[in-house]
Short mmCIF file of N, CA and C in Angstrom, two decimals:
data_model
loop_
_atom_site.label_atom_id
_atom_site.label_comp_id
_atom_site.label_asym_id
_atom_site.label_seq_id
_atom_site.Cartn_x
_atom_site.Cartn_y
_atom_site.Cartn_z
N MET A 25 -29.51 7.27 -6.03
CA MET A 25 -29.28 5.95 -6.61
C MET A 25 -30.49 5.55 -7.45
N SER A 26 -30.27 4.99 -8.61
CA SER A 26 -31.36 4.55 -9.47
C SER A 26 -32.08 3.37 -8.86
N LYS A 27 -33.33 3.24 -9.19
CA LYS A 27 -34.14 2.12 -8.72
C LYS A 27 -33.63 0.83 -9.36
N VAL A 28 -33.39 -0.17 -8.53
CA VAL A 28 -32.92 -1.46 -9.04
C VAL A 28 -34.13 -2.33 -9.35
N LYS A 29 -34.11 -2.90 -10.55
CA LYS A 29 -35.14 -3.86 -10.98
C LYS A 29 -34.44 -5.21 -11.09
N LEU A 30 -34.75 -6.09 -10.14
CA LEU A 30 -34.04 -7.36 -10.02
C LEU A 30 -34.91 -8.51 -10.47
N ALA A 31 -34.41 -9.29 -11.44
CA ALA A 31 -35.05 -10.53 -11.85
C ALA A 31 -34.37 -11.67 -11.12
N ILE A 32 -35.12 -12.37 -10.28
CA ILE A 32 -34.61 -13.57 -9.60
C ILE A 32 -35.18 -14.76 -10.35
N VAL A 33 -34.29 -15.51 -10.98
CA VAL A 33 -34.68 -16.64 -11.81
C VAL A 33 -34.13 -17.91 -11.18
N TYR A 34 -35.02 -18.86 -10.89
CA TYR A 34 -34.57 -20.06 -10.18
C TYR A 34 -35.19 -21.32 -10.76
N TYR A 35 -34.54 -22.44 -10.43
CA TYR A 35 -35.13 -23.76 -10.64
C TYR A 35 -34.98 -24.52 -9.34
N SER A 36 -36.02 -25.24 -8.95
CA SER A 36 -35.98 -25.99 -7.70
C SER A 36 -36.86 -27.22 -7.81
N ALA A 37 -36.26 -28.39 -7.77
CA ALA A 37 -37.04 -29.62 -7.85
C ALA A 37 -37.72 -29.94 -6.52
N TYR A 38 -36.99 -29.76 -5.42
CA TYR A 38 -37.51 -30.18 -4.12
C TYR A 38 -37.72 -29.03 -3.14
N GLY A 39 -37.31 -27.82 -3.48
CA GLY A 39 -37.62 -26.68 -2.64
C GLY A 39 -36.45 -25.90 -2.10
N THR A 40 -35.24 -26.43 -2.18
CA THR A 40 -34.08 -25.75 -1.60
C THR A 40 -33.83 -24.41 -2.29
N ASN A 41 -33.71 -24.42 -3.61
CA ASN A 41 -33.43 -23.17 -4.33
C ASN A 41 -34.64 -22.24 -4.36
N HIS A 42 -35.82 -22.79 -4.24
CA HIS A 42 -37.00 -21.94 -4.11
C HIS A 42 -36.93 -21.16 -2.80
N ALA A 43 -36.58 -21.83 -1.71
CA ALA A 43 -36.46 -21.15 -0.41
C ALA A 43 -35.38 -20.07 -0.46
N MET A 44 -34.27 -20.36 -1.13
CA MET A 44 -33.20 -19.37 -1.26
C MET A 44 -33.67 -18.18 -2.10
N ALA A 45 -34.39 -18.46 -3.18
CA ALA A 45 -34.88 -17.38 -4.04
C ALA A 45 -35.91 -16.51 -3.32
N GLU A 46 -36.76 -17.12 -2.53
CA GLU A 46 -37.75 -16.35 -1.75
C GLU A 46 -37.05 -15.44 -0.74
N ALA A 47 -36.02 -15.98 -0.06
CA ALA A 47 -35.27 -15.16 0.89
C ALA A 47 -34.57 -14.01 0.19
N ALA A 48 -34.05 -14.27 -1.01
CA ALA A 48 -33.39 -13.22 -1.78
C ALA A 48 -34.39 -12.15 -2.19
N ALA A 49 -35.59 -12.56 -2.60
CA ALA A 49 -36.61 -11.60 -3.02
C ALA A 49 -36.98 -10.69 -1.85
N GLN A 50 -37.14 -11.26 -0.69
CA GLN A 50 -37.47 -10.46 0.49
C GLN A 50 -36.35 -9.47 0.83
N ALA A 51 -35.09 -9.96 0.79
CA ALA A 51 -33.95 -9.09 1.09
C ALA A 51 -33.83 -7.96 0.07
N ALA A 52 -34.07 -8.27 -1.20
CA ALA A 52 -33.96 -7.27 -2.25
C ALA A 52 -35.04 -6.19 -2.09
N GLU A 53 -36.25 -6.61 -1.78
CA GLU A 53 -37.32 -5.63 -1.57
C GLU A 53 -37.03 -4.75 -0.36
N GLN A 54 -36.48 -5.35 0.70
CA GLN A 54 -36.11 -4.56 1.88
C GLN A 54 -35.00 -3.57 1.55
N ALA A 55 -34.17 -3.91 0.56
CA ALA A 55 -33.09 -3.00 0.14
C ALA A 55 -33.57 -1.97 -0.88
N GLY A 56 -34.87 -1.99 -1.21
CA GLY A 56 -35.43 -0.98 -2.09
C GLY A 56 -35.58 -1.38 -3.54
N ALA A 57 -35.30 -2.64 -3.87
CA ALA A 57 -35.40 -3.07 -5.26
C ALA A 57 -36.82 -3.49 -5.61
N GLU A 58 -37.15 -3.32 -6.87
CA GLU A 58 -38.37 -3.91 -7.43
C GLU A 58 -37.99 -5.29 -7.91
N VAL A 59 -38.77 -6.30 -7.57
CA VAL A 59 -38.35 -7.69 -7.81
C VAL A 59 -39.38 -8.44 -8.64
N ARG A 60 -38.87 -9.22 -9.58
CA ARG A 60 -39.67 -10.24 -10.26
C ARG A 60 -39.07 -11.59 -9.90
N LEU A 61 -39.83 -12.40 -9.17
CA LEU A 61 -39.42 -13.76 -8.84
C LEU A 61 -40.01 -14.69 -9.89
N ARG A 62 -39.14 -15.42 -10.58
CA ARG A 62 -39.58 -16.27 -11.68
C ARG A 62 -38.91 -17.64 -11.59
N LYS A 63 -39.70 -18.67 -11.83
CA LYS A 63 -39.14 -20.03 -11.93
C LYS A 63 -38.98 -20.37 -13.41
N VAL A 64 -38.02 -21.24 -13.70
CA VAL A 64 -37.88 -21.67 -15.09
C VAL A 64 -38.80 -22.86 -15.34
N ARG A 65 -39.13 -23.05 -16.58
CA ARG A 65 -40.05 -24.13 -16.97
C ARG A 65 -39.44 -25.49 -16.66
N GLU A 66 -40.28 -26.37 -16.16
CA GLU A 66 -39.85 -27.75 -15.92
C GLU A 66 -39.72 -28.47 -17.26
N THR A 67 -38.58 -29.10 -17.49
CA THR A 67 -38.36 -29.81 -18.76
C THR A 67 -38.46 -31.32 -18.61
N ALA A 68 -38.50 -31.80 -17.36
CA ALA A 68 -38.66 -33.24 -17.16
C ALA A 68 -40.09 -33.65 -17.50
N PRO A 69 -40.29 -34.84 -18.03
CA PRO A 69 -41.64 -35.29 -18.36
C PRO A 69 -42.54 -35.28 -17.12
N ALA A 70 -43.80 -34.91 -17.32
CA ALA A 70 -44.74 -34.81 -16.20
C ALA A 70 -44.87 -36.11 -15.44
N ASP A 71 -44.83 -37.26 -16.14
CA ASP A 71 -44.98 -38.54 -15.44
C ASP A 71 -43.78 -38.83 -14.55
N VAL A 72 -42.61 -38.34 -14.93
CA VAL A 72 -41.43 -38.50 -14.07
C VAL A 72 -41.57 -37.64 -12.82
N VAL A 73 -41.99 -36.40 -12.99
CA VAL A 73 -42.19 -35.51 -11.84
C VAL A 73 -43.23 -36.11 -10.89
N LYS A 74 -44.33 -36.60 -11.43
CA LYS A 74 -45.39 -37.18 -10.61
C LYS A 74 -44.94 -38.43 -9.87
N SER A 75 -43.95 -39.13 -10.42
CA SER A 75 -43.49 -40.38 -9.79
C SER A 75 -42.63 -40.14 -8.56
N VAL A 76 -42.20 -38.90 -8.33
CA VAL A 76 -41.39 -38.57 -7.15
C VAL A 76 -42.21 -37.61 -6.29
N PRO A 77 -42.74 -38.09 -5.18
CA PRO A 77 -43.66 -37.26 -4.38
C PRO A 77 -43.12 -35.88 -4.02
N ALA A 78 -41.87 -35.78 -3.57
CA ALA A 78 -41.32 -34.48 -3.16
C ALA A 78 -41.23 -33.53 -4.35
N TRP A 79 -40.89 -34.05 -5.50
CA TRP A 79 -40.79 -33.24 -6.72
C TRP A 79 -42.18 -32.74 -7.13
N HIS A 80 -43.14 -33.66 -7.14
CA HIS A 80 -44.51 -33.31 -7.50
C HIS A 80 -45.09 -32.29 -6.51
N ASP A 81 -44.86 -32.49 -5.22
CA ASP A 81 -45.37 -31.57 -4.21
C ASP A 81 -44.80 -30.17 -4.38
N GLN A 82 -43.50 -30.07 -4.69
CA GLN A 82 -42.88 -28.77 -4.92
C GLN A 82 -43.48 -28.07 -6.14
N ALA A 83 -43.73 -28.83 -7.19
CA ALA A 83 -44.35 -28.26 -8.39
C ALA A 83 -45.74 -27.72 -8.06
N GLU A 84 -46.50 -28.44 -7.25
CA GLU A 84 -47.83 -27.99 -6.85
C GLU A 84 -47.76 -26.74 -5.98
N ARG A 85 -46.81 -26.72 -5.03
CA ARG A 85 -46.68 -25.58 -4.11
C ARG A 85 -46.32 -24.29 -4.83
N THR A 86 -45.62 -24.41 -5.94
CA THR A 86 -45.14 -23.20 -6.63
C THR A 86 -45.85 -22.96 -7.96
N ALA A 87 -46.98 -23.58 -8.15
CA ALA A 87 -47.72 -23.43 -9.41
C ALA A 87 -48.11 -21.98 -9.68
N HIS A 88 -48.22 -21.17 -8.63
CA HIS A 88 -48.64 -19.78 -8.78
C HIS A 88 -47.51 -18.85 -9.22
N ILE A 89 -46.27 -19.32 -9.15
CA ILE A 89 -45.13 -18.47 -9.50
C ILE A 89 -44.98 -18.44 -11.02
N PRO A 90 -44.92 -17.26 -11.61
CA PRO A 90 -44.81 -17.17 -13.08
C PRO A 90 -43.51 -17.79 -13.59
N GLU A 91 -43.58 -18.32 -14.80
CA GLU A 91 -42.38 -18.85 -15.45
C GLU A 91 -41.55 -17.71 -16.03
N ALA A 92 -40.25 -17.88 -15.96
CA ALA A 92 -39.33 -16.89 -16.49
C ALA A 92 -39.45 -16.80 -18.01
N ALA A 93 -39.29 -15.58 -18.50
CA ALA A 93 -39.28 -15.32 -19.94
C ALA A 93 -38.13 -14.36 -20.23
N PRO A 94 -37.60 -14.37 -21.44
CA PRO A 94 -36.53 -13.41 -21.76
C PRO A 94 -36.90 -11.97 -21.44
N GLU A 95 -38.17 -11.63 -21.56
CA GLU A 95 -38.62 -10.26 -21.29
C GLU A 95 -38.34 -9.85 -19.84
N ASP A 96 -38.30 -10.82 -18.92
CA ASP A 96 -37.99 -10.49 -17.53
C ASP A 96 -36.56 -9.97 -17.39
N LEU A 97 -35.64 -10.51 -18.18
CA LEU A 97 -34.26 -10.04 -18.13
C LEU A 97 -34.09 -8.73 -18.89
N VAL A 98 -34.88 -8.53 -19.93
CA VAL A 98 -34.86 -7.25 -20.63
C VAL A 98 -35.35 -6.15 -19.68
N TRP A 99 -36.40 -6.43 -18.92
CA TRP A 99 -36.96 -5.47 -17.96
C TRP A 99 -35.96 -5.13 -16.85
N ALA A 100 -35.21 -6.11 -16.40
CA ALA A 100 -34.37 -5.96 -15.21
C ALA A 100 -33.08 -5.19 -15.52
N ASN A 101 -32.51 -4.60 -14.45
CA ASN A 101 -31.14 -4.11 -14.57
C ASN A 101 -30.20 -4.87 -13.63
N ALA A 102 -30.71 -5.98 -13.07
CA ALA A 102 -29.89 -6.90 -12.27
C ALA A 102 -30.53 -8.28 -12.30
N PHE A 103 -29.68 -9.30 -12.24
CA PHE A 103 -30.15 -10.69 -12.29
C PHE A 103 -29.57 -11.46 -11.12
N LEU A 104 -30.38 -12.37 -10.56
CA LEU A 104 -29.90 -13.34 -9.57
C LEU A 104 -30.46 -14.69 -9.97
N PHE A 105 -29.56 -15.63 -10.24
CA PHE A 105 -29.95 -16.98 -10.65
C PHE A 105 -29.69 -17.95 -9.51
N SER A 106 -30.58 -18.93 -9.37
CA SER A 106 -30.41 -19.96 -8.34
C SER A 106 -30.94 -21.29 -8.86
N ALA A 107 -30.10 -22.31 -8.82
CA ALA A 107 -30.50 -23.64 -9.27
C ALA A 107 -29.54 -24.66 -8.69
N PRO A 108 -30.00 -25.89 -8.54
CA PRO A 108 -29.10 -26.93 -8.00
C PRO A 108 -28.04 -27.35 -9.00
N THR A 109 -27.02 -27.95 -8.46
CA THR A 109 -25.98 -28.53 -9.30
C THR A 109 -26.38 -29.95 -9.68
N ARG A 110 -26.08 -30.32 -10.89
CA ARG A 110 -26.29 -31.68 -11.38
C ARG A 110 -24.98 -32.15 -12.00
N PHE A 111 -24.35 -33.11 -11.35
CA PHE A 111 -23.09 -33.66 -11.84
C PHE A 111 -22.07 -32.57 -12.10
N GLY A 112 -22.02 -31.58 -11.20
CA GLY A 112 -20.99 -30.55 -11.26
C GLY A 112 -21.31 -29.37 -12.15
N THR A 113 -22.52 -29.32 -12.69
CA THR A 113 -22.92 -28.18 -13.50
C THR A 113 -24.36 -27.83 -13.17
N VAL A 114 -24.86 -26.74 -13.68
CA VAL A 114 -26.20 -26.30 -13.31
C VAL A 114 -27.26 -27.23 -13.87
N ALA A 115 -28.37 -27.35 -13.16
CA ALA A 115 -29.48 -28.19 -13.60
C ALA A 115 -29.92 -27.83 -15.01
N SER A 116 -30.26 -28.84 -15.79
CA SER A 116 -30.57 -28.63 -17.21
C SER A 116 -31.77 -27.71 -17.42
N GLN A 117 -32.68 -27.66 -16.46
CA GLN A 117 -33.84 -26.79 -16.61
C GLN A 117 -33.42 -25.31 -16.70
N LEU A 118 -32.48 -24.90 -15.84
CA LEU A 118 -32.00 -23.52 -15.92
C LEU A 118 -31.18 -23.31 -17.18
N ARG A 119 -30.38 -24.31 -17.52
CA ARG A 119 -29.57 -24.19 -18.74
C ARG A 119 -30.47 -24.03 -19.96
N ALA A 120 -31.59 -24.76 -19.98
CA ALA A 120 -32.52 -24.66 -21.11
C ALA A 120 -33.07 -23.24 -21.22
N PHE A 121 -33.38 -22.61 -20.07
CA PHE A 121 -33.85 -21.23 -20.12
C PHE A 121 -32.76 -20.30 -20.64
N ILE A 122 -31.55 -20.47 -20.13
CA ILE A 122 -30.44 -19.62 -20.58
C ILE A 122 -30.25 -19.73 -22.08
N ASP A 123 -30.47 -20.94 -22.60
CA ASP A 123 -30.28 -21.14 -24.04
C ASP A 123 -31.34 -20.44 -24.89
N THR A 124 -32.38 -19.89 -24.26
CA THR A 124 -33.39 -19.12 -25.01
C THR A 124 -33.03 -17.64 -25.08
N LEU A 125 -31.94 -17.24 -24.45
CA LEU A 125 -31.64 -15.83 -24.29
C LEU A 125 -30.75 -15.24 -25.39
N GLY A 126 -30.46 -16.04 -26.41
CA GLY A 126 -29.62 -15.55 -27.50
C GLY A 126 -30.10 -14.24 -28.11
N PRO A 127 -31.37 -14.12 -28.49
CA PRO A 127 -31.84 -12.86 -29.07
C PRO A 127 -31.71 -11.68 -28.11
N ALA A 128 -32.03 -11.88 -26.83
CA ALA A 128 -31.89 -10.78 -25.85
C ALA A 128 -30.43 -10.36 -25.74
N TRP A 129 -29.53 -11.34 -25.75
CA TRP A 129 -28.09 -11.04 -25.68
C TRP A 129 -27.64 -10.29 -26.94
N GLN A 130 -28.07 -10.77 -28.12
CA GLN A 130 -27.66 -10.15 -29.38
C GLN A 130 -28.15 -8.72 -29.49
N GLN A 131 -29.27 -8.42 -28.85
CA GLN A 131 -29.82 -7.06 -28.89
C GLN A 131 -29.25 -6.18 -27.77
N GLY A 132 -28.32 -6.72 -26.99
CA GLY A 132 -27.65 -5.93 -25.97
C GLY A 132 -28.40 -5.77 -24.66
N HIS A 133 -29.37 -6.65 -24.41
CA HIS A 133 -30.19 -6.51 -23.21
C HIS A 133 -29.62 -7.19 -21.97
N LEU A 134 -28.51 -7.90 -22.10
CA LEU A 134 -27.95 -8.63 -20.95
C LEU A 134 -26.64 -8.03 -20.46
N GLY A 135 -26.01 -7.24 -21.29
CA GLY A 135 -24.72 -6.66 -20.94
C GLY A 135 -24.86 -5.48 -19.99
N ASN A 136 -23.78 -5.24 -19.26
CA ASN A 136 -23.67 -4.08 -18.37
C ASN A 136 -24.71 -4.08 -17.25
N LYS A 137 -25.21 -5.25 -16.91
CA LYS A 137 -26.15 -5.40 -15.80
C LYS A 137 -25.51 -6.29 -14.75
N ALA A 138 -25.75 -5.98 -13.48
CA ALA A 138 -25.17 -6.75 -12.38
C ALA A 138 -25.83 -8.12 -12.29
N VAL A 139 -25.03 -9.13 -11.98
CA VAL A 139 -25.54 -10.50 -11.90
C VAL A 139 -24.80 -11.28 -10.82
N SER A 140 -25.51 -12.20 -10.20
CA SER A 140 -24.92 -13.09 -9.21
C SER A 140 -25.68 -14.42 -9.26
N ALA A 141 -25.16 -15.43 -8.58
CA ALA A 141 -25.78 -16.76 -8.64
C ALA A 141 -25.63 -17.51 -7.32
N MET A 142 -26.58 -18.41 -7.09
CA MET A 142 -26.61 -19.28 -5.91
C MET A 142 -26.88 -20.70 -6.37
N THR A 143 -26.60 -21.67 -5.49
CA THR A 143 -26.83 -23.06 -5.87
C THR A 143 -26.99 -23.94 -4.63
N SER A 144 -27.19 -25.22 -4.89
CA SER A 144 -27.25 -26.22 -3.83
C SER A 144 -26.78 -27.54 -4.42
N ALA A 145 -26.49 -28.48 -3.54
CA ALA A 145 -26.12 -29.83 -3.97
C ALA A 145 -26.52 -30.81 -2.88
N GLN A 146 -26.48 -32.07 -3.20
CA GLN A 146 -26.89 -33.10 -2.25
C GLN A 146 -25.96 -33.17 -1.04
N ASN A 147 -24.70 -32.81 -1.24
CA ASN A 147 -23.74 -32.87 -0.13
C ASN A 147 -22.81 -31.68 -0.20
N THR A 148 -21.96 -31.54 0.79
CA THR A 148 -21.11 -30.36 0.93
C THR A 148 -20.19 -30.14 -0.26
N HIS A 149 -19.66 -31.20 -0.83
CA HIS A 149 -18.72 -31.07 -1.95
C HIS A 149 -19.34 -31.63 -3.23
N GLY A 150 -20.59 -31.27 -3.47
CA GLY A 150 -21.33 -31.83 -4.60
C GLY A 150 -21.24 -31.04 -5.88
N GLY A 151 -20.33 -30.09 -5.97
CA GLY A 151 -20.14 -29.36 -7.22
C GLY A 151 -20.62 -27.93 -7.21
N GLN A 152 -20.89 -27.39 -6.01
CA GLN A 152 -21.41 -26.02 -5.95
C GLN A 152 -20.48 -25.01 -6.62
N GLU A 153 -19.20 -25.07 -6.33
CA GLU A 153 -18.27 -24.07 -6.88
C GLU A 153 -18.17 -24.18 -8.39
N SER A 154 -18.10 -25.40 -8.92
CA SER A 154 -18.01 -25.54 -10.38
C SER A 154 -19.30 -25.09 -11.05
N THR A 155 -20.43 -25.30 -10.39
CA THR A 155 -21.70 -24.84 -10.95
C THR A 155 -21.73 -23.32 -11.04
N LEU A 156 -21.34 -22.65 -9.96
CA LEU A 156 -21.35 -21.18 -9.95
C LEU A 156 -20.36 -20.63 -10.95
N ASN A 157 -19.16 -21.19 -11.00
CA ASN A 157 -18.17 -20.71 -11.97
C ASN A 157 -18.65 -20.93 -13.40
N GLY A 158 -19.34 -22.02 -13.65
CA GLY A 158 -19.89 -22.27 -14.98
C GLY A 158 -20.93 -21.22 -15.37
N LEU A 159 -21.79 -20.87 -14.41
CA LEU A 159 -22.75 -19.80 -14.67
C LEU A 159 -22.05 -18.48 -14.92
N TYR A 160 -21.02 -18.19 -14.14
CA TYR A 160 -20.31 -16.92 -14.32
C TYR A 160 -19.63 -16.85 -15.68
N THR A 161 -19.20 -17.98 -16.20
CA THR A 161 -18.63 -17.99 -17.55
C THR A 161 -19.68 -17.54 -18.56
N THR A 162 -20.90 -18.02 -18.41
CA THR A 162 -21.99 -17.58 -19.29
C THR A 162 -22.21 -16.08 -19.16
N PHE A 163 -22.22 -15.59 -17.92
CA PHE A 163 -22.46 -14.16 -17.70
C PHE A 163 -21.34 -13.30 -18.29
N MET A 164 -20.12 -13.84 -18.30
CA MET A 164 -19.02 -13.12 -18.96
C MET A 164 -19.29 -12.98 -20.45
N HIS A 165 -19.82 -14.03 -21.06
CA HIS A 165 -20.16 -13.96 -22.48
C HIS A 165 -21.22 -12.90 -22.73
N TRP A 166 -22.14 -12.75 -21.78
CA TRP A 166 -23.18 -11.74 -21.93
C TRP A 166 -22.63 -10.32 -21.80
N GLY A 167 -21.51 -10.17 -21.12
CA GLY A 167 -21.01 -8.84 -20.80
C GLY A 167 -21.63 -8.27 -19.55
N SER A 168 -22.21 -9.15 -18.73
CA SER A 168 -22.78 -8.71 -17.45
C SER A 168 -21.67 -8.45 -16.45
N ILE A 169 -22.01 -7.75 -15.39
CA ILE A 169 -21.05 -7.42 -14.34
C ILE A 169 -21.27 -8.37 -13.17
N ILE A 170 -20.35 -9.29 -12.95
CA ILE A 170 -20.51 -10.32 -11.92
C ILE A 170 -20.26 -9.72 -10.54
N VAL A 171 -21.20 -9.97 -9.64
CA VAL A 171 -21.11 -9.46 -8.27
C VAL A 171 -21.21 -10.65 -7.31
N PRO A 172 -20.08 -11.32 -7.04
CA PRO A 172 -20.11 -12.43 -6.09
C PRO A 172 -20.08 -11.89 -4.66
N PRO A 173 -20.44 -12.71 -3.67
CA PRO A 173 -20.35 -12.24 -2.29
C PRO A 173 -18.91 -12.09 -1.81
N GLY A 174 -18.00 -12.87 -2.39
CA GLY A 174 -16.62 -12.85 -1.91
C GLY A 174 -16.58 -13.15 -0.42
N TYR A 175 -15.53 -12.69 0.22
CA TYR A 175 -15.44 -12.78 1.68
C TYR A 175 -15.66 -11.40 2.28
N ALA A 176 -16.65 -10.68 1.74
CA ALA A 176 -16.89 -9.30 2.14
C ALA A 176 -17.70 -9.18 3.43
N ASP A 177 -18.11 -10.31 4.00
CA ASP A 177 -18.87 -10.29 5.26
C ASP A 177 -18.63 -11.62 5.98
N PRO A 178 -18.55 -11.60 7.31
CA PRO A 178 -18.32 -12.84 8.07
C PRO A 178 -19.39 -13.91 7.87
N VAL A 179 -20.59 -13.53 7.44
CA VAL A 179 -21.64 -14.54 7.26
C VAL A 179 -21.23 -15.59 6.22
N ILE A 180 -20.35 -15.22 5.31
CA ILE A 180 -19.91 -16.18 4.29
C ILE A 180 -19.18 -17.35 4.94
N PHE A 181 -18.36 -17.07 5.92
CA PHE A 181 -17.64 -18.14 6.61
C PHE A 181 -18.60 -19.02 7.40
N ALA A 182 -19.59 -18.41 8.03
CA ALA A 182 -20.55 -19.16 8.86
C ALA A 182 -21.38 -20.13 8.03
N SER A 183 -21.57 -19.81 6.74
CA SER A 183 -22.42 -20.66 5.90
C SER A 183 -21.63 -21.65 5.06
N GLY A 184 -20.34 -21.79 5.33
CA GLY A 184 -19.54 -22.76 4.59
C GLY A 184 -18.39 -22.17 3.83
N GLY A 185 -18.34 -20.86 3.72
CA GLY A 185 -17.17 -20.21 3.15
C GLY A 185 -17.08 -20.20 1.65
N ASN A 186 -18.21 -20.20 0.94
CA ASN A 186 -18.19 -20.18 -0.52
C ASN A 186 -18.23 -18.73 -1.01
N PRO A 187 -17.11 -18.19 -1.52
CA PRO A 187 -17.09 -16.79 -1.96
C PRO A 187 -17.74 -16.57 -3.32
N TYR A 188 -18.11 -17.65 -4.02
CA TYR A 188 -18.67 -17.52 -5.36
C TYR A 188 -20.17 -17.25 -5.34
N GLY A 189 -20.84 -17.71 -4.28
CA GLY A 189 -22.28 -17.51 -4.17
C GLY A 189 -22.84 -18.37 -3.06
N ALA A 190 -23.97 -17.97 -2.54
CA ALA A 190 -24.61 -18.75 -1.48
C ALA A 190 -24.87 -20.17 -1.98
N SER A 191 -24.63 -21.13 -1.10
CA SER A 191 -24.90 -22.52 -1.47
C SER A 191 -25.40 -23.27 -0.26
N ALA A 192 -26.23 -24.24 -0.52
CA ALA A 192 -26.83 -25.02 0.56
C ALA A 192 -26.74 -26.49 0.23
N THR A 193 -26.76 -27.29 1.28
CA THR A 193 -26.94 -28.72 1.10
C THR A 193 -28.44 -28.95 0.92
N MET A 194 -28.79 -29.83 0.02
CA MET A 194 -30.19 -30.04 -0.32
C MET A 194 -31.06 -30.19 0.92
N GLY A 195 -32.10 -29.38 0.99
CA GLY A 195 -33.06 -29.46 2.08
C GLY A 195 -32.64 -28.78 3.36
N ASP A 196 -31.43 -28.19 3.40
CA ASP A 196 -30.93 -27.58 4.63
C ASP A 196 -30.69 -26.09 4.41
N VAL A 197 -31.77 -25.34 4.28
CA VAL A 197 -31.64 -23.89 4.14
C VAL A 197 -31.74 -23.32 5.56
N ASN A 198 -30.62 -23.41 6.26
CA ASN A 198 -30.58 -23.01 7.67
C ASN A 198 -30.32 -21.51 7.80
N ASP A 199 -30.25 -21.05 9.05
CA ASP A 199 -30.08 -19.62 9.29
C ASP A 199 -28.78 -19.07 8.70
N ALA A 200 -27.70 -19.87 8.73
CA ALA A 200 -26.43 -19.42 8.18
C ALA A 200 -26.53 -19.25 6.67
N VAL A 201 -27.19 -20.19 6.00
CA VAL A 201 -27.38 -20.08 4.54
C VAL A 201 -28.25 -18.87 4.22
N LEU A 202 -29.33 -18.67 4.97
CA LEU A 202 -30.21 -17.53 4.72
C LEU A 202 -29.48 -16.21 4.93
N ALA A 203 -28.60 -16.15 5.93
CA ALA A 203 -27.82 -14.92 6.16
C ALA A 203 -26.90 -14.66 4.97
N SER A 204 -26.33 -15.71 4.42
CA SER A 204 -25.46 -15.58 3.25
C SER A 204 -26.26 -15.11 2.03
N VAL A 205 -27.44 -15.69 1.84
CA VAL A 205 -28.31 -15.28 0.73
C VAL A 205 -28.66 -13.81 0.85
N ARG A 206 -29.04 -13.39 2.05
CA ARG A 206 -29.44 -11.99 2.25
C ARG A 206 -28.28 -11.04 2.00
N PHE A 207 -27.09 -11.40 2.50
CA PHE A 207 -25.94 -10.54 2.26
C PHE A 207 -25.63 -10.45 0.77
N GLN A 208 -25.59 -11.58 0.09
CA GLN A 208 -25.29 -11.59 -1.34
C GLN A 208 -26.30 -10.75 -2.11
N THR A 209 -27.56 -10.85 -1.75
CA THR A 209 -28.61 -10.09 -2.44
C THR A 209 -28.46 -8.59 -2.19
N ARG A 210 -28.22 -8.21 -0.95
CA ARG A 210 -28.03 -6.77 -0.65
C ARG A 210 -26.83 -6.22 -1.41
N ARG A 211 -25.76 -7.01 -1.47
CA ARG A 211 -24.56 -6.59 -2.19
C ARG A 211 -24.86 -6.41 -3.69
N LEU A 212 -25.62 -7.36 -4.25
CA LEU A 212 -26.01 -7.27 -5.66
C LEU A 212 -26.85 -6.03 -5.91
N VAL A 213 -27.82 -5.78 -5.06
CA VAL A 213 -28.68 -4.60 -5.22
C VAL A 213 -27.85 -3.32 -5.11
N GLU A 214 -26.92 -3.29 -4.15
CA GLU A 214 -26.06 -2.11 -3.98
C GLU A 214 -25.28 -1.82 -5.25
N PHE A 215 -24.61 -2.82 -5.80
CA PHE A 215 -23.79 -2.59 -6.97
C PHE A 215 -24.63 -2.37 -8.23
N ALA A 216 -25.79 -3.01 -8.30
CA ALA A 216 -26.68 -2.76 -9.43
C ALA A 216 -27.12 -1.31 -9.45
N GLY A 217 -27.39 -0.76 -8.27
CA GLY A 217 -27.75 0.65 -8.18
C GLY A 217 -26.65 1.56 -8.63
N LYS A 218 -25.42 1.22 -8.27
CA LYS A 218 -24.27 2.05 -8.68
C LYS A 218 -24.07 1.98 -10.20
N ILE A 219 -24.24 0.80 -10.75
CA ILE A 219 -24.06 0.64 -12.20
C ILE A 219 -25.14 1.38 -12.97
N ALA A 220 -26.35 1.33 -12.43
CA ALA A 220 -27.49 1.95 -13.14
C ALA A 220 -27.55 3.46 -12.93
N ALA A 221 -26.80 3.99 -11.96
CA ALA A 221 -26.87 5.43 -11.64
C ALA A 221 -26.37 6.29 -12.79
#
């Protein structure tokens, strides 16, 4: 099996998607993948971020994590995206990063690579499924190969039953969510290896 190079690209204002991305990075490395964990650039004004203590604290805690660049997706042969839902769609910070990927897409660097996505919301029915489906629509345009968790393992039911991707309620990255993240990541790495072989 070819070596999987996985780019995990996330946005996290308060830490939920960061925790999910860290768990995914660990699971991917345990599955034999080479991993780049990258956060997307914060687009909210600095004074707004500073005015919300939890937001500011999260930015400080993750200051050491490199910002995502198109080159990270060119390098990778698999992608995992994670960001919260905002009003039923992905947070604008991740969308802003995706909107920089036109040249990489036009040069064929995004197609035929395995991809999956995770999300969170303030409550159980806060738009997780529509957020993931919206991201998958983008990945279809890229020509990427979508690898959702589906109901391929019982852990999906234990974490809320979302077959589109791991999802959490804001601030509640519990053991069931982490098990779902790990399964989804291992599945992505497995299929990325098959595609790259």
